[in-house]
Coordinates of C-alpha atoms and ligand atoms in Angstrom, one line a residue:
X184 CA 0.1 0.2 0.1
X185 CA 0.9 4.1 -0.4
X186 CA 1.1 5.7 2.3
X187 CA -1.5 7.9 -0.1
X188 CA -4.0 4.8 0.3
X189 CA -3.1 4.7 4.3
X190 CA -3.4 8.3 4.9
X191 CA -7.1 7.8 2.4
X192 CA -8.0 4.6 4.1
X193 CA -7.7 6.3 7.6
X194 CA -9.8 9.9 7.3
X195 CA -12.0 7.9 5.7
X196 CA -12.4 5.2 8.7
X197 CA -12.7 8.2 11.2
X198 CA -15.1 10.0 9.2
X199 CA -17.2 7.2 9.1
X200 CA -17.0 7.2 13.1
X201 CA -18.7 10.8 12.9
X202 CA -15.3 12.7 12.8
X203 CA -14.7 15.7 10.5
X204 CA -11.5 16.0 8.4
X205 CA -9.4 18.8 9.2
X206 CA -6.4 20.0 7.3
X207 CA -3.3 19.8 8.5
X208 CA -1.9 22.8 10.2
X209 CA 1.0 24.7 9.0
X210 CA 4.5 23.8 10.3
X211 CA 5.2 27.2 11.8
X212 CA 2.8 27.5 15.2
X213 CA 1.0 30.4 16.0
X214 CA 1.2 31.0 19.6
X215 CA 2.9 28.3 21.1
X216 CA 6.4 29.4 22.6
X217 CA 6.9 25.7 23.7
X218 CA 8.6 24.5 20.1
X219 CA 9.9 25.9 17.2
X220 CA 8.1 23.9 14.9
X221 CA 4.9 22.0 14.9
X222 CA 5.6 18.3 16.5
X223 CA 2.9 16.7 17.2
X224 CA -0.8 16.8 15.7
X225 CA -2.2 18.1 19.0
X226 CA -0.5 21.2 19.5
X227 CA -2.4 23.1 17.0
X228 CA -5.5 21.7 18.9
X229 CA -4.2 22.6 22.3
X230 CA -7.3 25.8 23.0
X231 CA -10.0 23.0 22.1
X232 CA -8.1 20.2 24.5
X233 CA -8.5 23.1 27.3
X234 CA -12.1 23.3 26.5
X235 CA -12.8 25.8 23.7
X236 CA -15.4 24.6 21.1
X237 CA -13.9 23.7 18.2
X238 CA -16.3 24.7 14.7
X239 CA -16.0 21.8 13.4
X240 CA -17.0 19.7 16.4
X241 CA -15.8 17.3 19.1
X242 CA -14.3 14.7 16.5
X243 CA -12.0 15.8 14.3
X244 CA -9.5 13.8 11.8
X245 CA -6.2 14.8 10.1
X246 CA -2.8 14.2 8.8
X247 CA -1.0 16.7 10.4
X248 CA 2.6 17.9 8.8
X249 CA 5.1 17.4 11.6
X250 CA 8.9 18.6 12.2
X251 CA 11.4 17.6 15.0
X252 CA 14.5 19.5 14.5
X253 CA 16.0 17.8 17.3
X254 CA 16.2 14.6 16.0
X255 CA 18.6 16.0 13.0
X256 CA 21.5 14.1 14.1
X257 CA 19.1 10.4 14.5
X258 CA 18.9 10.6 10.6
X259 CA 20.4 7.6 8.8
X260 CA 19.3 4.7 10.3
X261 CA 16.0 3.1 9.1
X262 CA 13.5 4.8 10.8
X263 CA 14.6 8.3 12.2
X264 CA 13.0 11.2 9.9
X265 CA 12.8 15.1 11.1
X266 CA 9.7 15.4 9.0
X267 CA 6.7 12.8 9.1
X268 CA 3.6 13.1 8.8
X269 CA 1.7 12.2 12.0
X270 CA -2.5 10.9 11.6
X271 CA -3.9 12.2 14.2
X272 CA -7.7 11.6 15.7
X273 CA -9.2 14.0 18.5
X274 CA -12.0 13.5 20.6
X275 CA -12.5 16.4 22.6
X276 CA -14.9 15.8 25.4
X277 CA -16.4 13.2 23.7
X278 CA -15.2 9.4 23.5
X279 CA -12.8 7.8 25.3
X280 CA -10.7 4.2 25.5
X281 CA -13.9 2.3 25.2
X282 CA -14.0 3.3 21.7
X283 CA -10.3 4.8 20.5
X284 CA -8.9 1.7 21.4
X285 CA -11.3 -0.8 19.3
X286 CA -11.4 1.7 16.5
X287 CA -7.5 1.9 16.1
X288 CA -7.0 -1.7 16.4
X289 CA -9.5 -2.2 13.9
X290 CA -8.2 0.0 11.3
X291 CA -4.9 -1.5 11.8
X292 CA -5.9 -4.9 11.3
X293 CA -9.1 -4.6 9.0
X294 CA -8.1 -1.3 7.0
X295 CA -4.2 -1.7 6.7
X296 CA -4.7 -5.4 7.2
X297 CA -1.9 -6.0 9.5
X298 CA -1.3 -9.7 11.3
X299 CA -2.6 -8.8 14.9
X300 CA -0.2 -11.5 16.2
X301 CA 2.5 -9.0 15.1
X302 CA 1.2 -6.1 17.3
X303 CA 2.0 -5.5 21.2
X304 CA 0.9 -2.7 23.3
X305 CA 2.0 -0.2 26.3
X306 CA -0.3 1.1 29.1
X307 CA 0.6 3.7 31.8
X308 CA 1.7 1.7 35.0
X309 CA 0.3 4.5 37.4
X310 CA 2.1 6.9 39.5
X311 CA 1.3 7.2 43.4
X312 CA 2.6 10.0 44.2
X313 CA 0.7 11.8 41.8
X314 CA -2.8 9.9 42.6
X315 CA -2.9 8.8 39.2
X316 CA -3.8 5.1 38.6
X317 CA -2.7 2.6 36.3
X318 CA -4.4 2.2 33.4
X319 CA -6.1 -1.5 34.0
X320 CA -9.4 -0.3 32.0
X321 CA -7.2 -0.1 29.0
X322 CA -5.5 -3.5 29.7
X323 CA -9.2 -4.8 29.4
X324 CA -10.1 -3.6 26.2
X325 CA -6.9 -4.8 24.5
X326 CA -7.3 -8.1 26.2
X327 CA -10.9 -8.7 24.9
X328 CA -9.5 -6.7 21.4
X329 CA -6.6 -9.6 21.3
X330 CA -9.0 -12.3 22.1
X331 CA -11.4 -11.8 19.5
X332 CA -8.9 -12.5 17.2
X333 CA -8.2 -15.6 19.1
X334 CA -4.9 -14.3 20.7
X335 CA -4.6 -14.7 25.0
X336 CA -2.9 -11.4 25.5
X337 CA -0.9 -11.6 28.9
X338 CA -0.2 -8.4 30.6
X339 CA 3.5 -7.8 32.4
X340 CA 4.0 -5.3 34.6
X341 CA 7.3 -4.4 33.0
X342 CA 7.1 -0.6 35.0
X343 CA 11.3 0.9 35.0
X344 CA 14.5 0.0 33.9
X345 CA 15.8 -1.5 37.3
X346 CA 12.2 -2.9 37.5
X347 CA 12.4 -5.3 34.8
X348 CA 13.6 -4.1 31.7
X349 CA 15.6 -6.5 31.4
X350 CA 13.6 -9.5 32.2
X351 CA 12.5 -8.7 28.5
X352 CA 9.4 -9.8 26.6
X353 CA 8.2 -12.8 29.6
X354 CA 5.4 -14.3 27.1
X355 CA 3.8 -10.7 27.6
X356 CA 1.5 -8.9 24.8
X357 CA 0.5 -5.8 26.6
X358 CA 2.9 -3.7 28.9
X359 CA 2.9 -1.5 32.1
X360 CA 5.6 1.0 31.7
X361 CA 6.2 4.5 34.1
X362 CA 5.6 7.6 32.8
X363 CA 8.7 7.8 30.9
X364 CA 7.3 5.6 28.5
X365 CA 3.6 6.3 28.9
X366 CA 2.7 9.4 29.6
X367 CA 2.2 12.6 26.5
X368 CA 2.5 16.0 26.9
X369 CA 4.3 18.5 25.5
X370 CA 6.3 19.0 27.8
X371 CA 6.9 15.2 28.5
X372 CA 6.6 13.6 31.9
X373 CA 4.4 14.8 34.4
X374 CA 7.5 16.7 37.0
X375 CA 8.6 18.4 34.0
X376 CA 5.3 20.4 32.9
X377 CA 4.8 23.8 33.6
X378 CA 1.6 24.5 35.5
X379 CA -1.8 24.8 33.5
X380 CA -0.1 22.5 30.7
X381 CA -2.6 19.6 29.6
X382 CA -1.4 16.0 29.6
X383 CA -2.3 12.4 30.4
X384 CA -1.6 8.7 30.6
X385 CA -1.0 7.1 26.6
X386 CA -1.4 3.9 25.4
X387 CA 1.1 2.9 22.9
X388 CA 0.8 0.2 19.5
X389 CA 4.3 -1.5 18.6
X390 CA 4.3 -3.6 15.1
X391 CA 7.0 -6.6 15.8
X392 CA 9.2 -7.0 12.4
X393 CA 10.2 -10.2 13.7
X394 CA 14.1 -9.2 13.8
X395 CA 16.5 -11.0 16.4
X396 CA 17.4 -8.7 19.2
X397 CA 20.7 -7.0 19.6
X398 CA 22.0 -7.3 22.7
X399 CA 24.0 -3.7 22.1
X400 CA 20.4 -2.4 23.2
X401 CA 19.7 -4.3 26.4
X402 CA 20.1 -8.0 27.6
X403 CA 16.4 -8.7 26.8
X404 CA 14.2 -7.1 24.4
X405 CA 11.1 -5.5 25.3
X406 CA 8.4 -3.2 22.9
X407 CA 10.3 0.1 24.0
X408 CA 13.7 -1.4 23.1
X409 CA 15.7 0.2 20.6
X410 CA 17.5 -2.7 18.6
X411 CA 14.4 -2.4 15.8
X412 CA 12.7 -5.6 15.9
X413 CA 9.5 -3.1 17.4
X414 CA 8.5 0.1 16.2
X415 CA 5.9 2.7 17.4
X416 CA 3.4 3.1 15.3
X417 CA 0.5 4.8 16.8
X418 CA 0.0 6.5 20.2
X419 CA -3.4 7.2 22.0
X420 CA -3.3 9.6 24.8
X421 CA -5.7 9.9 27.2
X422 CA -5.9 13.7 28.0
X423 CA -7.8 14.1 31.1
X424 CA -5.1 16.1 33.4
X425 CA -4.1 19.2 33.9
X426 CA -0.8 20.3 35.9
X427 CA -2.0 22.5 38.6
X428 CA 0.3 25.4 40.2
X429 CA 1.5 23.6 43.0
X430 CA 2.8 21.0 41.4
X431 CA -0.3 18.0 42.1
X432 CA -2.6 17.1 39.2
X433 CA -6.3 17.9 38.4
X434 CA -9.3 17.1 36.0
X435 CA -9.4 19.0 32.7
X436 CA -13.3 20.3 32.5
X437 CA -13.2 17.2 29.5
X438 CA -11.7 14.1 28.5
X439 CA -10.3 14.0 25.4
X440 CA -8.3 12.0 23.3
X441 CA -5.3 12.7 21.3
X442 CA -4.0 10.0 18.7
X443 CA -1.2 10.1 16.9
X444 CA 0.1 7.4 14.8
X445 CA 3.4 7.4 12.1
X446 CA 2.0 7.4 9.0
X447 CA 5.5 6.5 7.5
X448 CA 5.8 3.7 10.0
X449 CA 2.3 2.3 9.6
X450 CA 3.2 1.9 5.5
X451 CA 6.5 0.5 6.4
X452 CA 4.6 -2.0 8.3
X453 CA 2.1 -3.0 5.9
X454 CA 5.2 -3.5 3.9
X455 CA 6.8 -5.5 6.3
X456 CA 9.5 -3.7 5.7
X457 CA 11.1 -1.5 8.7
X458 CA 13.4 0.6 6.6
X459 CA 11.2 3.9 6.2
X460 CA 12.5 4.9 3.3
X461 CA 11.4 2.0 1.2
X462 CA 7.7 4.0 1.3
X463 CA 6.4 5.0 -1.9
X464 CA 7.4 8.7 -1.3
X465 CA 11.1 8.4 0.1
X466 CA 11.9 5.8 -1.7
X467 CA 10.9 8.4 -5.1
X468 CA 13.1 10.7 -3.9
X469 CA 16.1 8.4 -2.9
X470 CA 15.7 7.0 -6.4
X471 CA 15.5 11.5 -7.9
X472 CA 18.9 11.6 -6.2
X473 CA 20.2 8.6 -7.3
X474 CA 19.5 9.1 -11.0
X475 CA 20.7 13.1 -10.7
X476 CA 23.7 11.3 -9.0
X477 CA 24.4 8.9 -12.0
X478 CA 23.5 11.6 -14.5
X479 CA 27.3 12.9 -12.8
X480 CA 28.9 9.8 -13.2
X481 CA 28.2 8.1 -9.8
X482 CA 27.7 4.8 -9.0
X483 CA 26.4 5.5 -5.6
X484 CA 23.5 3.1 -5.0
X485 CA 21.1 2.9 -2.3
X486 CA 21.2 -0.6 -1.7
X487 CA 25.4 0.0 -1.0
X488 CA 25.7 0.0 2.7
X489 CA 28.5 2.3 2.0
X490 CA 25.7 4.8 0.8
X491 CA 22.7 4.1 2.5
X492 CA 23.0 6.6 5.4
X493 CA 24.1 9.3 3.0
X494 CA 21.1 8.9 1.1
X495 CA 18.9 8.7 3.6
X496 CA 20.1 12.3 5.4
X497 CA 19.7 13.5 1.9
X498 CA 16.5 12.3 1.5
X499 CA 15.6 13.4 5.0
X500 CA 16.7 16.8 5.3
X501 CA 15.7 17.9 1.7
X502 CA 12.1 16.8 2.0
X503 CA 11.8 18.7 5.8
X504 CA 13.7 22.0 4.1
X505 CA 10.8 21.7 0.8
X506 CA 8.0 21.3 3.4
X507 CA 8.9 24.5 5.7
X508 CA 9.9 26.7 2.8
X509 CA 6.5 25.5 1.3
X510 CA 5.7 27.0 4.8
X511 CA 6.8 30.6 4.2
X512 CA 10.0 30.2 6.4
X513 CA 13.7 30.2 4.1
X514 CA 17.0 29.7 5.2
X515 CA 18.4 32.5 7.5
X516 CA 20.0 32.7 10.5
X517 CA 17.3 33.2 13.1
X518 CA 16.0 30.7 14.4
X519 CA 13.5 28.8 12.6
X520 CA 15.5 30.1 8.9
X521 CA 18.5 28.3 10.9
X522 CA 17.0 25.1 11.1
X523 CA 16.3 25.0 7.2
X524 CA 20.1 26.3 6.5
X525 CA 21.2 23.5 8.6
X526 CA 19.0 20.6 6.9
X527 CA 20.0 22.1 3.3
X528 CA 23.8 21.9 4.1
X529 CA 23.8 18.9 5.8
X530 CA 22.1 17.5 2.7
X531 CA 24.7 18.9 0.1
X532 CA 27.8 17.8 2.5
X533 CA 25.9 14.3 2.1
X534 CA 25.4 14.8 -1.9
X535 CA 29.1 15.5 -2.3
X536 CA 29.9 12.2 -0.1
X537 CA 27.9 10.5 -3.0
X538 CA 29.4 12.0 -6.2
X539 CA 29.2 15.1 -8.0
X540 CA 26.9 17.6 -6.7
X541 CA 25.7 19.8 -9.9
X542 CA 22.3 20.1 -10.3
X543 CA 21.2 17.1 -7.3
X544 CA 20.1 19.4 -4.5
X545 CA 18.1 20.7 -7.1
X546 CA 16.4 17.6 -8.3
X547 CA 15.8 16.2 -4.8
X548 CA 14.0 18.9 -4.5
X549 CA 11.7 18.5 -7.3
X550 CA 11.4 14.9 -6.3
X551 CA 10.0 15.9 -3.0
X552 CA 7.7 17.8 -4.4
X553 CA 6.6 15.2 -7.2
X554 CA 6.6 12.3 -4.6
X555 CA 4.0 15.1 -2.5
X556 CA 1.8 17.4 -4.9
X557 CA -1.1 15.5 -5.1
X558 CA -1.2 15.3 -1.2
X559 CA 0.2 18.9 -0.7
X560 CA -0.8 21.3 -3.6
X561 CA 1.0 24.1 -1.9
X562 CA 4.4 22.5 -2.5
X563 CA 3.8 22.8 -6.0
X564 CA 2.6 26.4 -6.2
X565 CA 6.0 26.9 -4.4
X566 CA 8.1 25.3 -6.4
X567 CA 9.9 28.5 -8.1
X568 CA 10.4 29.7 -5.4
X569 CA 11.4 27.1 -2.8
X570 CA 14.2 26.3 -5.9
X571 CA 15.8 29.6 -5.8
X572 CA 15.6 30.1 -2.3
X573 CA 17.4 26.2 -2.0
X574 CA 20.2 27.3 -4.9
X575 CA 20.9 30.8 -3.6
X576 CA 21.7 28.7 -0.1
X577 CA 23.8 26.5 -2.3
X578 CA 25.5 29.0 -3.6
X579 CA 26.4 30.7 0.1
X580 CA 27.5 27.6 1.1
X581 CA 29.8 26.1 -1.5
X582 CA 31.4 29.3 -0.8
X583 CA 31.4 28.4 2.9
X584 CA 33.2 25.5 1.9
X585 CA 36.4 27.3 -0.3
X586 CA 36.8 29.2 2.7
X587 CA 36.6 26.8 5.0
X588 CA 38.9 24.2 3.0
X589 CA 41.2 27.4 3.5
X590 CA 41.2 27.7 7.6
X591 CA 41.3 23.9 7.4
X592 CA 44.5 23.7 5.5
X593 CA 46.1 26.2 8.0
X594 CA 45.1 24.3 11.0
X595 CA 46.0 21.0 9.4
X596 CA 49.6 22.2 9.1
X597 CA 50.0 21.4 13.1
X598 CA 49.3 17.9 12.2
X599 CA 46.1 17.5 15.2
X600 CA 43.1 19.6 15.1
X601 CA 41.8 20.8 18.6
X602 CA 38.5 21.1 20.0
X603 CA 38.7 24.7 19.5
X604 CA 39.4 24.6 16.0
X605 CA 37.2 22.2 15.1
X606 CA 34.5 24.4 16.8
X607 CA 35.7 27.7 15.0
X608 CA 35.9 25.9 11.8
X609 CA 32.2 25.0 12.5
X610 CA 31.0 28.0 14.4
X611 CA 32.7 31.0 12.8
X612 CA 32.8 29.7 9.0
X613 CA 30.1 27.5 8.8
X614 CA 32.8 24.4 8.0
X615 CA 30.5 21.0 9.3
X616 CA 32.6 19.1 11.5
X617 CA 31.8 16.0 9.3
X618 CA 33.2 17.7 6.5
X619 CA 36.5 18.0 9.1
X620 CA 36.8 14.6 10.4
X621 CA 36.5 13.2 7.3
X622 CA 39.6 15.4 5.5
X623 CA 41.2 14.7 8.7
X624 CA 41.2 11.3 8.4
X625 CA 41.6 11.1 4.5
X626 CA 45.5 12.7 5.9
X627 CA 45.9 10.8 9.0
X628 CA 45.7 13.9 11.3
X629 CA 43.9 13.2 14.7
X630 CA 40.8 15.3 15.8
X631 CA 39.8 15.9 19.3
X632 CA 36.5 15.3 19.1
X633 CA 35.7 15.5 22.5
X634 CA 37.3 18.7 23.1
X635 CA 34.8 19.5 20.0
X636 CA 31.5 18.2 21.7
X637 CA 32.6 20.5 25.4
X638 CA 33.2 23.5 23.0
X639 CA 29.9 23.2 21.3
X640 CA 27.9 22.6 24.6
X641 CA 29.3 25.5 25.7
X642 CA 28.5 27.5 22.3
X643 CA 24.7 25.8 22.6
X644 CA 24.4 26.9 25.8
X645 CA 24.8 30.7 25.2
X646 CA 23.2 30.6 21.6
X647 CA 19.9 28.3 23.1
X648 CA 19.3 31.0 25.5
X649 CA 19.6 33.6 22.7
X650 CA 17.1 31.6 20.0
X651 CA 14.8 31.1 23.1
X652 CA 14.8 34.6 24.2
X653 CA 14.4 35.9 20.8
X654 CA 11.9 33.6 19.9
X655 CA 10.1 35.0 23.2
X656 CA 10.2 38.1 21.6
X657 CA 8.0 37.0 18.7
X658 CA 9.7 39.0 16.6
X659 CA 8.6 38.5 12.7
X660 CA 12.3 40.7 11.2
X661 CA 14.1 43.3 12.8
X662 CA 13.6 46.1 10.4
X663 CA 12.9 49.3 12.4
X664 CA 9.2 49.6 12.7
X665 CA 9.2 46.5 14.0
X666 CA 11.8 47.2 17.0
X667 CA 9.5 50.0 18.0
X668 CA 6.7 47.7 18.6
X669 CA 8.7 45.2 20.3
X670 CA 9.4 48.2 23.0
X671 CA 5.8 49.3 23.0
X672 CA 5.1 45.4 23.7
X673 CA 7.0 45.5 26.7
X674 CA 5.4 48.9 28.2
X675 CA 2.1 47.4 27.3
X676 CA 2.7 44.3 29.1
X677 CA 3.3 46.5 32.3
X678 CA 0.8 48.9 31.5
X679 CA -1.8 45.5 31.6
X680 CA -0.2 44.7 34.8
X681 CA -0.8 47.9 36.3
X682 CA -4.9 48.7 35.1
X683 CA -6.0 44.8 35.4
X684 CA -3.8 43.1 37.9
X685 CA -0.6 41.4 38.5
X686 CA -2.6 37.9 37.2
X687 CA -1.8 38.8 33.6
X688 CA 0.9 36.9 32.0
X689 CA 2.1 36.9 28.9
X690 CA 0.9 33.5 27.0
X691 CA 2.7 34.7 23.5
X692 CA 3.2 37.5 20.9
X693 CA 3.5 38.2 17.6
X694 CA 5.6 41.1 16.4
X695 CA 5.1 42.8 12.8
X696 CA 6.2 46.0 11.4
X697 CA 3.1 47.3 10.9
X698 CA 1.3 46.2 14.1
X699 CA 1.8 43.7 18.0
X700 CA 0.0 41.0 19.4
X701 CA 0.2 40.2 22.6
X702 CA -1.5 37.2 23.9
X703 CA -2.1 37.4 28.4
X704 CA -4.0 35.6 30.4
X705 CA -7.0 37.5 31.8
X706 CA -10.4 35.7 32.5
X707 CA -12.9 38.0 31.1
X708 CA -13.5 41.0 28.2
X709 CA -11.6 44.2 29.0
X710 CA -14.3 47.0 29.2
X711 CA -13.8 50.1 27.3
X712 CA -12.7 52.0 29.8
X713 CA -10.1 49.1 30.7
X714 CA -8.9 49.8 27.4
X715 CA -8.7 53.2 27.7
X716 CA -7.0 53.5 30.6
X717 CA -4.1 51.4 29.5
X718 CA -4.2 52.9 26.3
X719 CA -3.4 56.5 28.3
X720 CA -0.8 54.5 30.8
X721 CA 1.4 53.6 27.7
X722 CA 1.4 57.0 26.1
X723 CA 2.3 58.5 29.4
X724 CA 5.2 56.0 29.6
X725 CA 6.1 57.3 26.2
X726 CA 5.8 60.8 27.1
X727 CA 8.0 60.0 30.1
X728 CA 11.1 59.2 28.4
X729 CA 11.8 56.1 29.3
X730 CA 15.1 54.5 29.1
X731 CA 15.2 51.1 28.1
X732 CA 18.5 49.1 29.6
X733 CA 19.4 45.5 29.1
X734 CA 21.8 43.7 31.8
X735 CA 22.8 40.2 32.0
X736 CA 22.5 37.8 34.9
X737 CA 21.7 34.5 36.4
X738 CA 18.5 32.8 35.5
X739 CA 18.0 33.1 39.6
X740 CA 18.9 36.6 40.0
X741 CA 16.5 37.8 36.8
X742 CA 13.7 35.4 38.7
X743 CA 14.7 37.2 42.3
X744 CA 13.6 40.5 40.9
X745 CA 10.2 39.2 39.5
X746 CA 11.3 40.0 35.5
X747 CA 8.6 38.7 33.6
X748 CA 8.9 35.5 31.5
X749 CA 6.7 33.9 29.4
X750 CA 4.1 30.8 30.7
X751 CA 5.9 28.0 28.6
X752 CA 9.4 29.4 27.8
X753 CA 12.7 27.9 28.7
X754 CA 15.6 29.8 29.6
X755 CA 19.6 29.3 29.7
X756 CA 21.5 30.0 33.0
X757 CA 22.7 33.4 32.1
X758 CA 19.6 35.6 30.9
X759 CA 18.9 39.2 30.0
X760 CA 16.3 41.3 31.3
X761 CA 15.2 44.5 29.6
X762 CA 14.8 47.6 32.1
X763 CA 12.4 49.9 31.0
X764 CA 13.3 53.2 33.8
X765 CA 13.1 56.6 34.3
X766 CA 15.7 59.1 34.8
X767 CA 16.2 57.9 38.6
X768 CA 16.7 54.5 37.8
X769 CA 13.0 53.6 38.8
X770 CA 12.2 50.5 36.5
X771 CA 8.1 50.3 35.0
X772 CA 8.6 47.3 33.3
X773 CA 11.6 44.3 33.8
X774 CA 11.2 41.6 31.4
X775 CA 13.5 38.8 30.4
X776 CA 14.0 39.1 26.8
X777 CA 16.6 38.9 23.7
X778 CA 15.8 42.1 22.7
X779 CA 16.1 44.5 20.1
X780 CA 15.4 47.6 21.5
X781 CA 14.6 51.3 20.7
X782 CA 17.0 53.1 23.7
X783 CA 14.5 55.5 24.9
X784 CA 10.0 55.2 24.7
X785 CA 10.4 59.1 22.9
X786 CA 11.3 57.4 20.0
X787 CA 7.9 55.5 19.6
X788 CA 5.0 58.0 18.8
X789 CA 1.3 57.6 19.4
X790 CA 0.3 54.1 20.6
X791 CA -3.1 53.1 19.7
X792 CA -4.9 49.8 20.6
X793 CA -7.1 48.3 17.5
X794 CA -8.6 45.4 19.2
X795 CA -9.2 43.1 22.4
X796 CA -10.5 39.6 21.8
X797 CA -10.3 35.8 23.1
X798 CA -8.2 33.3 21.9
X799 CA -9.5 30.8 24.2
X800 CA -10.7 30.1 28.0
X801 CA -9.6 32.5 30.1
X802 CA -6.2 33.8 27.2
X803 CA -7.1 37.7 25.7
X804 CA -5.6 39.0 22.7
X805 CA -5.0 42.8 21.9
X806 CA -3.3 43.9 18.6
X807 CA -1.9 47.7 18.8
X808 CA -0.4 49.9 16.7
X809 CA 2.5 53.0 16.7
X810 CA 0.8 56.0 15.0
Ligands
LIG69 N1 0.3 13.8 21.4 C1 1.1 12.1 20.9 C2 1.8 12.2 20.3 O1 2.5 12.8 19.7 C3 -0.3 11.8 20.3 O2 -0.8 12.5 18.9 O3 2.2 11.2 20.1

């Protein structure tokens, strides 16, 4: 079966169970500061999982484009990809376990035709400290479903690593695991969830590809083992909890189901081949890259183990970069743009490992578009733009490679590449570490790999703090108008807190050259008097010519002085805090922020609120301008 067949069957199956088909949201999330890209189907639906009414009803189904850029280094084996499609179905306070599990089982065994004896499932083992019970209800449902297929399903408490992973399968079919494996929220296990975040226990389905266990991954195999025998193909999250401010868990106003299944992985299971790069869409991309290389005289072939990893990296990265560019995000040095840049540059580096690169990037991207254009017409519509942006990036990178080579030659004279040198080659000259090691190997020179990783950790900590702070600012660009609105945004948040009360917290922001937008917590609609008071206060502070001063301090210190942080955002150990203060140094506003800002509020002009509206329960949105 092709992935398109499976996607269609899935949507139809749930449509026939009363679900409305909704389109995939953009890879670029709106109002979600937790990730750079949409990384799961539930992210765009958060307000509805929290209780807001969805215009299409309370049963929804879709296939959502997802990107997990943190998996970039994992790509190269038979299952990891950065981009993937997540089949999703949602119950927004409607059905629950008794419907969800039989439907998914029925979809897999009847619509896709998977052999039920190859399916294994996991459930939540419970957590006494949080007063969340183990999921016996799901176990009973699974037992019945397997029994109807003639399989006696034994349940095993496998719990944690200490507690039983080493005991292995024990003849089981249903496995209880702790929260690390069977709990889902955007921010991981219960302990790491911020207050106000929804989550819940989940039940996952694994497909057994029947491979022999590889003891490199542990003494014994079990469904969550990474040896390759089992692959997770679907996850039903029973989202009924919300984290309270005191760390305990309460119930959401409604019980939800958030199901996510990997389209590529389900297709791979239906092929009986664990290599996701052999499903129709990815196979066509690999073939496109291979034939372009062939025209340049390369003999590199996907079936040759020597080349497999590079083919996978190129196919994955070009697919991911193409989809992100179609959603409007082009290669650059900022946040998301930097991810696109990295994807393209890693792809080019691996193309060069496979042969002569001329024209291969372009053909690779064309094959991504051709492979997906029937399901995603936007790709075709943006083909010209995507190709020209990617081509320009290739040119820049090839230029970098020339300088990088020159720098590498200088370092190589010393007969050894230190960690700091390798790191400078990468961070200053954009020369990939893989390239450094490859060249060094050719010449029999040693590279201090450990030293390089240490240097990079240091560097990443600094830039992570930078990226997250910048992201928090929600700036679309760094045009002068945008920067002025950014400073006005700080004035506005502080003014809202003065007028409405200290419960007002920033929940999202987006600033373009035309207007600012802030989402903030507040239980009801603002009155017109309140709006006027806020506007007046902002304008008063503009007149008062407050200075914008940036200070670096430890995160602890910044918290102590009560600097504003955005809900859900994560910060590094050293942060920058922006103060708006009068000539005596008395602050009107202090916020964690990466800037940039104007120097004085006197540069802002007249502030005006255009609109105040609801975003979701307890969250309001203001759009405002400077005149
Ligand atoms: N949110 C869950 C996941 O990403 C299920 O959709 O696995």
